[in-house]
Short mmCIF file of C-alpha atoms in Angstrom, two decimals:
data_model
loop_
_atom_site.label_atom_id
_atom_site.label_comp_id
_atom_site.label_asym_id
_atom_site.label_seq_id
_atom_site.Cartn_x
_atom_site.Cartn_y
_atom_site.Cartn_z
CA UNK O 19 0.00 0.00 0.00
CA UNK O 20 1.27 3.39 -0.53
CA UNK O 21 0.60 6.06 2.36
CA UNK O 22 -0.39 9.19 1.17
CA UNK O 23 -0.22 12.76 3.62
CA UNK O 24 -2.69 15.52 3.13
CA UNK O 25 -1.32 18.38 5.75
CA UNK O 26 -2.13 16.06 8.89
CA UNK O 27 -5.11 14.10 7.46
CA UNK O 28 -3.78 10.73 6.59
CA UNK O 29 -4.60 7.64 4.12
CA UNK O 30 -3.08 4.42 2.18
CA UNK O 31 -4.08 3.51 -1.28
CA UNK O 32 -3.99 -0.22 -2.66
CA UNK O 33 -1.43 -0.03 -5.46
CA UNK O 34 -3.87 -2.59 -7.49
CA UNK O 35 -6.16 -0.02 -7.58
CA UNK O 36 -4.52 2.89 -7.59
CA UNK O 37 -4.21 3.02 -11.57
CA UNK O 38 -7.57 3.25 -12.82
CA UNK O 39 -8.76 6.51 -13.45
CA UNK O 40 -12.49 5.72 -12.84
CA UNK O 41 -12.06 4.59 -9.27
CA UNK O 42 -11.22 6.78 -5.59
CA UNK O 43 -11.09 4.89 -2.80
CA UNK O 44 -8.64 5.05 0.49
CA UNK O 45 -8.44 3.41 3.84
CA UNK O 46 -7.62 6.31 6.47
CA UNK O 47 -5.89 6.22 9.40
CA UNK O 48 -6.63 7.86 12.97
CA UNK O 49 -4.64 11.39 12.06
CA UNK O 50 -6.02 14.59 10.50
CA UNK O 51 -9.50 14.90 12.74
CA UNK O 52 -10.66 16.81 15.34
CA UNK O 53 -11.44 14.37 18.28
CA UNK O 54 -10.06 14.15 21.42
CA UNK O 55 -8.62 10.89 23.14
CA UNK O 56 -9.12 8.49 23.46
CA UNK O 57 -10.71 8.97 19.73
CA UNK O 58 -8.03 10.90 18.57
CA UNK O 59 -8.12 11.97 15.54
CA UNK O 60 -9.99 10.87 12.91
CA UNK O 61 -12.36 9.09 14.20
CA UNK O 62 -15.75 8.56 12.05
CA UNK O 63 -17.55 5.92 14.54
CA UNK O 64 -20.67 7.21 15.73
CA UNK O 65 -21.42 4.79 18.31
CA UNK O 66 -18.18 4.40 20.59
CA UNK O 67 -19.05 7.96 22.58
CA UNK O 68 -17.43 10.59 20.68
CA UNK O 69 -19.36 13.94 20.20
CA UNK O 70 -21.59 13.58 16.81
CA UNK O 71 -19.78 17.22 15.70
CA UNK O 72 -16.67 15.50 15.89
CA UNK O 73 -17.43 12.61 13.55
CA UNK O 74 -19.67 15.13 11.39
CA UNK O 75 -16.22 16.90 10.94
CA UNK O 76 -13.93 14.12 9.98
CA UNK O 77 -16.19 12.01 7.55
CA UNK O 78 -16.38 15.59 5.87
CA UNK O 79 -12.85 15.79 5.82
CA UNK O 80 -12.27 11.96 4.34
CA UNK O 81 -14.64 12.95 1.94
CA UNK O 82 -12.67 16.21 0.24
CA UNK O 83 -9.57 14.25 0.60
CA UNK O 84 -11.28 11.70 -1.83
CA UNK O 85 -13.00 14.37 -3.45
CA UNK O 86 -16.82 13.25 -3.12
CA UNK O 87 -19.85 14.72 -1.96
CA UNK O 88 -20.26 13.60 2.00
CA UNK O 89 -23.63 14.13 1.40
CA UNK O 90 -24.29 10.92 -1.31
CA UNK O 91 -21.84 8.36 0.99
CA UNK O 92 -23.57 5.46 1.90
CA UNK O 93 -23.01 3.37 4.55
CA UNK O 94 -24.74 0.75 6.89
CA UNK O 95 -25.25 -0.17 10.73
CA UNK O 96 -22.53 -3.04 10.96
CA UNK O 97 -23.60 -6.06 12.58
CA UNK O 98 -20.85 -8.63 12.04
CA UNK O 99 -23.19 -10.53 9.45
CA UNK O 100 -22.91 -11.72 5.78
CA UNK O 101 -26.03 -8.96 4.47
CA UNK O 102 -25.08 -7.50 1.31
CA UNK O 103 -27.10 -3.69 0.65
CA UNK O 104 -26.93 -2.61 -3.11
CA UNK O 105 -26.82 0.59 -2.99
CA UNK O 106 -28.44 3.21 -5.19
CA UNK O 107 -29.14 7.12 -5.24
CA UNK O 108 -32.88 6.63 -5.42
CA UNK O 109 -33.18 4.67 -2.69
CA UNK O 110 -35.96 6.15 -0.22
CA UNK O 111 -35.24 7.81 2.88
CA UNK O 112 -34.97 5.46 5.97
CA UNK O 113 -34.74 6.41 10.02
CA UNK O 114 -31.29 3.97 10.09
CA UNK O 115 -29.05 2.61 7.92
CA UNK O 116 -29.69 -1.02 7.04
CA UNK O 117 -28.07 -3.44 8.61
CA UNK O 118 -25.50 -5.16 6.79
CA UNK O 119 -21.68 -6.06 6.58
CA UNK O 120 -21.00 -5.29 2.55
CA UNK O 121 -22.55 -3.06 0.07
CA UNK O 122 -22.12 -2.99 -3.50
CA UNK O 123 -23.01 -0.68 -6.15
CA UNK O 124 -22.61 0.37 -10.24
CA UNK O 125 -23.10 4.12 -9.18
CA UNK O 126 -20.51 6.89 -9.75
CA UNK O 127 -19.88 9.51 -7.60
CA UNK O 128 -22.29 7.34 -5.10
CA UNK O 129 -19.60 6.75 -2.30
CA UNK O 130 -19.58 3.55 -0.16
CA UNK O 131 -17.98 3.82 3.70
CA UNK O 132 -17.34 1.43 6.50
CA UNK O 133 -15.69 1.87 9.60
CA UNK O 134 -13.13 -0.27 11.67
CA UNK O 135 -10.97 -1.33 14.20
CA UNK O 136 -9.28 -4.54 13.94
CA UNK O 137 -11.83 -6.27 11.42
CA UNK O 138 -10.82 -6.58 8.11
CA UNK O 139 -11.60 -3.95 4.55
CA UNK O 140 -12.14 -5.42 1.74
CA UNK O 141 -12.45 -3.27 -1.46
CA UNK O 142 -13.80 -5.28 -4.85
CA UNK O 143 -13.72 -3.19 -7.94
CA UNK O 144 -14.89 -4.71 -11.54
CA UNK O 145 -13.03 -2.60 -14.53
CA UNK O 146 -15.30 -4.43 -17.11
CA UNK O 147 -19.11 -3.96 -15.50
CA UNK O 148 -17.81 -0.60 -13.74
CA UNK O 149 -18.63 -1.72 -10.25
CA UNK O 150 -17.30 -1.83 -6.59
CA UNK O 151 -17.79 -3.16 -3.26
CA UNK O 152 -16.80 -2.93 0.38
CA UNK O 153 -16.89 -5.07 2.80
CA UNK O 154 -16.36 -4.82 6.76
CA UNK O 155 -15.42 -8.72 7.76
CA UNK O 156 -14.58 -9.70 11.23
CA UNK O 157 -14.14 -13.06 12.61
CA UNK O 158 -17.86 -13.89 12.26
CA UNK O 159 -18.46 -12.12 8.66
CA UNK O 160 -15.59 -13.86 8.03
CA UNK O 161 -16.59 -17.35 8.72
CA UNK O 162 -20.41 -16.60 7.24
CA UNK O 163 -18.24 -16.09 3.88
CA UNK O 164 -19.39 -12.20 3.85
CA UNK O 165 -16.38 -11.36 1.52
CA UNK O 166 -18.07 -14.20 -1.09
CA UNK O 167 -21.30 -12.83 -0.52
CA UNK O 168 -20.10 -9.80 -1.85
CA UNK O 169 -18.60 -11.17 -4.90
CA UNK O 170 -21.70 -13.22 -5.51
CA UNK O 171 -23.96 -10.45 -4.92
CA UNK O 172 -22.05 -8.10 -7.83
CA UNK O 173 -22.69 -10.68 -10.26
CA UNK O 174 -26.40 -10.95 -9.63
CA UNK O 175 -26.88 -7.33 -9.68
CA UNK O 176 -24.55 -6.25 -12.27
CA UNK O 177 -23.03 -9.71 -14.05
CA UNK O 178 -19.86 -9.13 -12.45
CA UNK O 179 -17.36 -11.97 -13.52
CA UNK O 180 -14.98 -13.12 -10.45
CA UNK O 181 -12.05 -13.41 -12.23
CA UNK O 182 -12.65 -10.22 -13.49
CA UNK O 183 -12.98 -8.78 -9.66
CA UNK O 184 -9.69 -7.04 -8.12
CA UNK O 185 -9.84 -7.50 -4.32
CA UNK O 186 -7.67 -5.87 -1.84
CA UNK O 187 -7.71 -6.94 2.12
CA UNK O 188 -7.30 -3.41 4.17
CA UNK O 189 -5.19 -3.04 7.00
CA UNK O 190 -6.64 -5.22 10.33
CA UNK O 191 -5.65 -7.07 13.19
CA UNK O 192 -3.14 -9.82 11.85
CA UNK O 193 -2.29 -13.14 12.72
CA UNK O 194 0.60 -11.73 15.46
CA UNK O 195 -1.55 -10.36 17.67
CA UNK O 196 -5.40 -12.19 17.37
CA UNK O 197 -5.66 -14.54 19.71
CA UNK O 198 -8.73 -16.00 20.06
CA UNK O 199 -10.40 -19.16 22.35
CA UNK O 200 -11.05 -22.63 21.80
CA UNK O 201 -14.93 -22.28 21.00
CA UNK O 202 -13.92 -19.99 17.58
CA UNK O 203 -10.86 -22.08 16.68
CA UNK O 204 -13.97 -24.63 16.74
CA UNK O 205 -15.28 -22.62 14.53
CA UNK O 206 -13.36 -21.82 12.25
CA UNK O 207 -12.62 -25.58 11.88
CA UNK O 208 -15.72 -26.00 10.63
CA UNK O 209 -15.82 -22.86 8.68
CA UNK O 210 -12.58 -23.58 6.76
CA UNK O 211 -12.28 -27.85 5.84
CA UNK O 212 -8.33 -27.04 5.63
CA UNK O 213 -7.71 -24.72 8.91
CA UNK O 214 -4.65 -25.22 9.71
CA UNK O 215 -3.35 -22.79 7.77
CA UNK O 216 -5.75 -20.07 9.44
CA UNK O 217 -4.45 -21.25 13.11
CA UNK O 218 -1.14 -21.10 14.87
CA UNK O 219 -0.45 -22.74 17.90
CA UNK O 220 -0.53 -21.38 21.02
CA UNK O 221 3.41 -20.41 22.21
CA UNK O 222 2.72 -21.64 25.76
CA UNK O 223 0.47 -22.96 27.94
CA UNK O 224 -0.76 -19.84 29.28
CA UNK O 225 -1.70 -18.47 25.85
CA UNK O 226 -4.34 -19.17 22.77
CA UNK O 227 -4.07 -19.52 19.45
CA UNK O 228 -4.00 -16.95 16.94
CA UNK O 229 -6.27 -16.45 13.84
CA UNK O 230 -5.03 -15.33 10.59
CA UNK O 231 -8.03 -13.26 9.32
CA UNK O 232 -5.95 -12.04 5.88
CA UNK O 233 -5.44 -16.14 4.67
CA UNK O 234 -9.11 -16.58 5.81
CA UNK O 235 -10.40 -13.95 3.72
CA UNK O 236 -8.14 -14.40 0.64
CA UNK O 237 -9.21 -18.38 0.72
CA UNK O 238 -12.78 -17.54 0.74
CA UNK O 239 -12.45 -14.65 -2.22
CA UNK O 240 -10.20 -17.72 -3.83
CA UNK O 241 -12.52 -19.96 -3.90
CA UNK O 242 -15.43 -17.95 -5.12
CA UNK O 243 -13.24 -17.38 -7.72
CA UNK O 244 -11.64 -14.08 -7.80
CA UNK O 245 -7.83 -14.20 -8.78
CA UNK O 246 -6.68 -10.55 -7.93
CA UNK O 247 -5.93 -10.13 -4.47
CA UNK O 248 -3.75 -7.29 -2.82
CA UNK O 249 -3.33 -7.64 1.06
CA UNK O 250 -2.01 -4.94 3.22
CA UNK O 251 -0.45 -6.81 5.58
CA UNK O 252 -0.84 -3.99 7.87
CA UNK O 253 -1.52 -5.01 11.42
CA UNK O 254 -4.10 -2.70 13.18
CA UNK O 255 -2.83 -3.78 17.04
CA UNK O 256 0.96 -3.51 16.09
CA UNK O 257 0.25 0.02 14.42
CA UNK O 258 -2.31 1.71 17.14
CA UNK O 259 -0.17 5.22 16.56
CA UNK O 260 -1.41 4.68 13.15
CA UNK O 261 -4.61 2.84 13.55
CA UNK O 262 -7.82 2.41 15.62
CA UNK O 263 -7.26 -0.99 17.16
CA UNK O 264 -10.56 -2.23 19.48
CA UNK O 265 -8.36 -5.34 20.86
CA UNK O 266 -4.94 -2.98 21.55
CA UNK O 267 -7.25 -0.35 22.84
CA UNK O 268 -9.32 -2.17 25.59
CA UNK O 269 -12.24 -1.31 23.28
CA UNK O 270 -11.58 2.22 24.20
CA UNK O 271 -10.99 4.03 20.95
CA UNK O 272 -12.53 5.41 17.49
CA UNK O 273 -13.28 3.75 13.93
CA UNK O 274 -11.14 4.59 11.10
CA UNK O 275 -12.96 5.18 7.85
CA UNK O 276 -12.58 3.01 4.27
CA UNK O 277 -14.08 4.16 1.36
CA UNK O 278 -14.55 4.02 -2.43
CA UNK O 279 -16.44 4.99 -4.97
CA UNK O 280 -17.12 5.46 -9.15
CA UNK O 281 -16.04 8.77 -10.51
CA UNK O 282 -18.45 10.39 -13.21
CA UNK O 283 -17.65 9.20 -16.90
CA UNK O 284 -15.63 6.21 -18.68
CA UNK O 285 -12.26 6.16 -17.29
CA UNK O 286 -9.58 2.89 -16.59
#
């Protein structure tokens, strides 16, 4: 990924996606907003107890650093599920956003954001249909197969080809610092046929095993049959000066934002 610095506001770009002309998207990090600890900076959660002013303020400032209209971004109330939304600009008016984990959509200048904090981005882009995708997979989206969801979702609504599908895996909590217990190794054993490629070992007695949520995700977007896959390899709880990190945090902290989106007209 390449990181990118906008006076303090600050963001990484996929270098898979980075060359097409008809596509903006970034995954931001906590610096360049206006809240205070423990959601300092850039925090665009609106649920974890930061003032609503605050967040107003930094999604509006992710938004001019990508260059869209805050006012069209789309989002959804995250629920740790395998829901895909498709999103479109004549969609009515609701109370709340609908609950989902992924949202797709064929729309330019129609921006798609999710926030995190140790769960895993995904961005999906299609150069042929002229579509994209987002996806906000922890370890349950993850083993409900929300990132194949996604993919299977763009063809139905837009004949998206897999192998035509470029798929990056954000920055997240990697597979140094997740350790998890017994009942979601379980799991994921029954998630995954092949695990043990997911799972390390615990390094003593006194500690669990860890969970590789980047393999996990790039086996499931495998085998539904995408074959372009850029992963950050970015660890969320290693880089808490750079990122929001729920686990590194004690659950005390913000969301950073990821988001991406169509721009007007025909360009690769």
């Amino acid at each position: 990924m390449r990181r990118i610095r906008e006076d303090s506001l600050v963001y990484y770009r996929f270098e898979s996606l980075s060359h097409f002309d008809g596509l903006i998207h970034g995954i931001f990090t906590r610096h360049g907003g206006v809240s205070p600890a423990p959601f300092n900076t850039l925090n665009v959660g609106g649920t974890v107890g930061d003032a609503p002013e605050n967040v107003r303020i930094n999604r509006e400032r992710m938004a001019a650093a990508m260059g869209v209209d805050p006012s069209q971004t789309r989002s959804t109330w995250q629920v740790h599920g395998a829901e895909v939304v498709v999103a479109r600009r004549d969609d009515p008016p609701a109370p709340l956003p609908p609950q989902a984990d992924a949202m797709i959509t064929a729309e330019a200048d129609l921006p798609l954001m999710m926030r995190f904090a140790d769960c895993v981005p995904v961005l999906l882009y299609d150069p042929i249909r002229r579509a994209i995708g987002i996806v906000h997979a922890g370890w349950r989206g993850t083993l409900l197969g929300v990132a194949a969801a996604a993919v299977q979702a763009m063809g139905e609504a837009f004949d998206s080809r897999p192998q035509d599908l470029i798929a990056a895996i954000g920055p997240s909590i990697g597979p140094c610092c997740y350790e998890v217990g017994p009942e979601v190794v379980a799991q994921v054993r029954g998630a995954f046929p092949e695990a043990d490629d997911l799972i390390i070992p615990p390094s003593n007695s006194h500690a669990g095993a860890h969970l590789d949520l980047w393999q996990a995700n790039r086996r499931t977007l495998q085998a539904a049959g995408v074959r372009e896959i850029e992963v950050a390899r970015l660890c969320t709880a290693c880089l808490v000066h750079e990122f929001f990190s729920h686990r590194a945090e004690a659950g005390r902290t913000g969301r950073f934002g990821a988001l991406i989106s169509l721009r007007s007209g025909n360009g690769r």
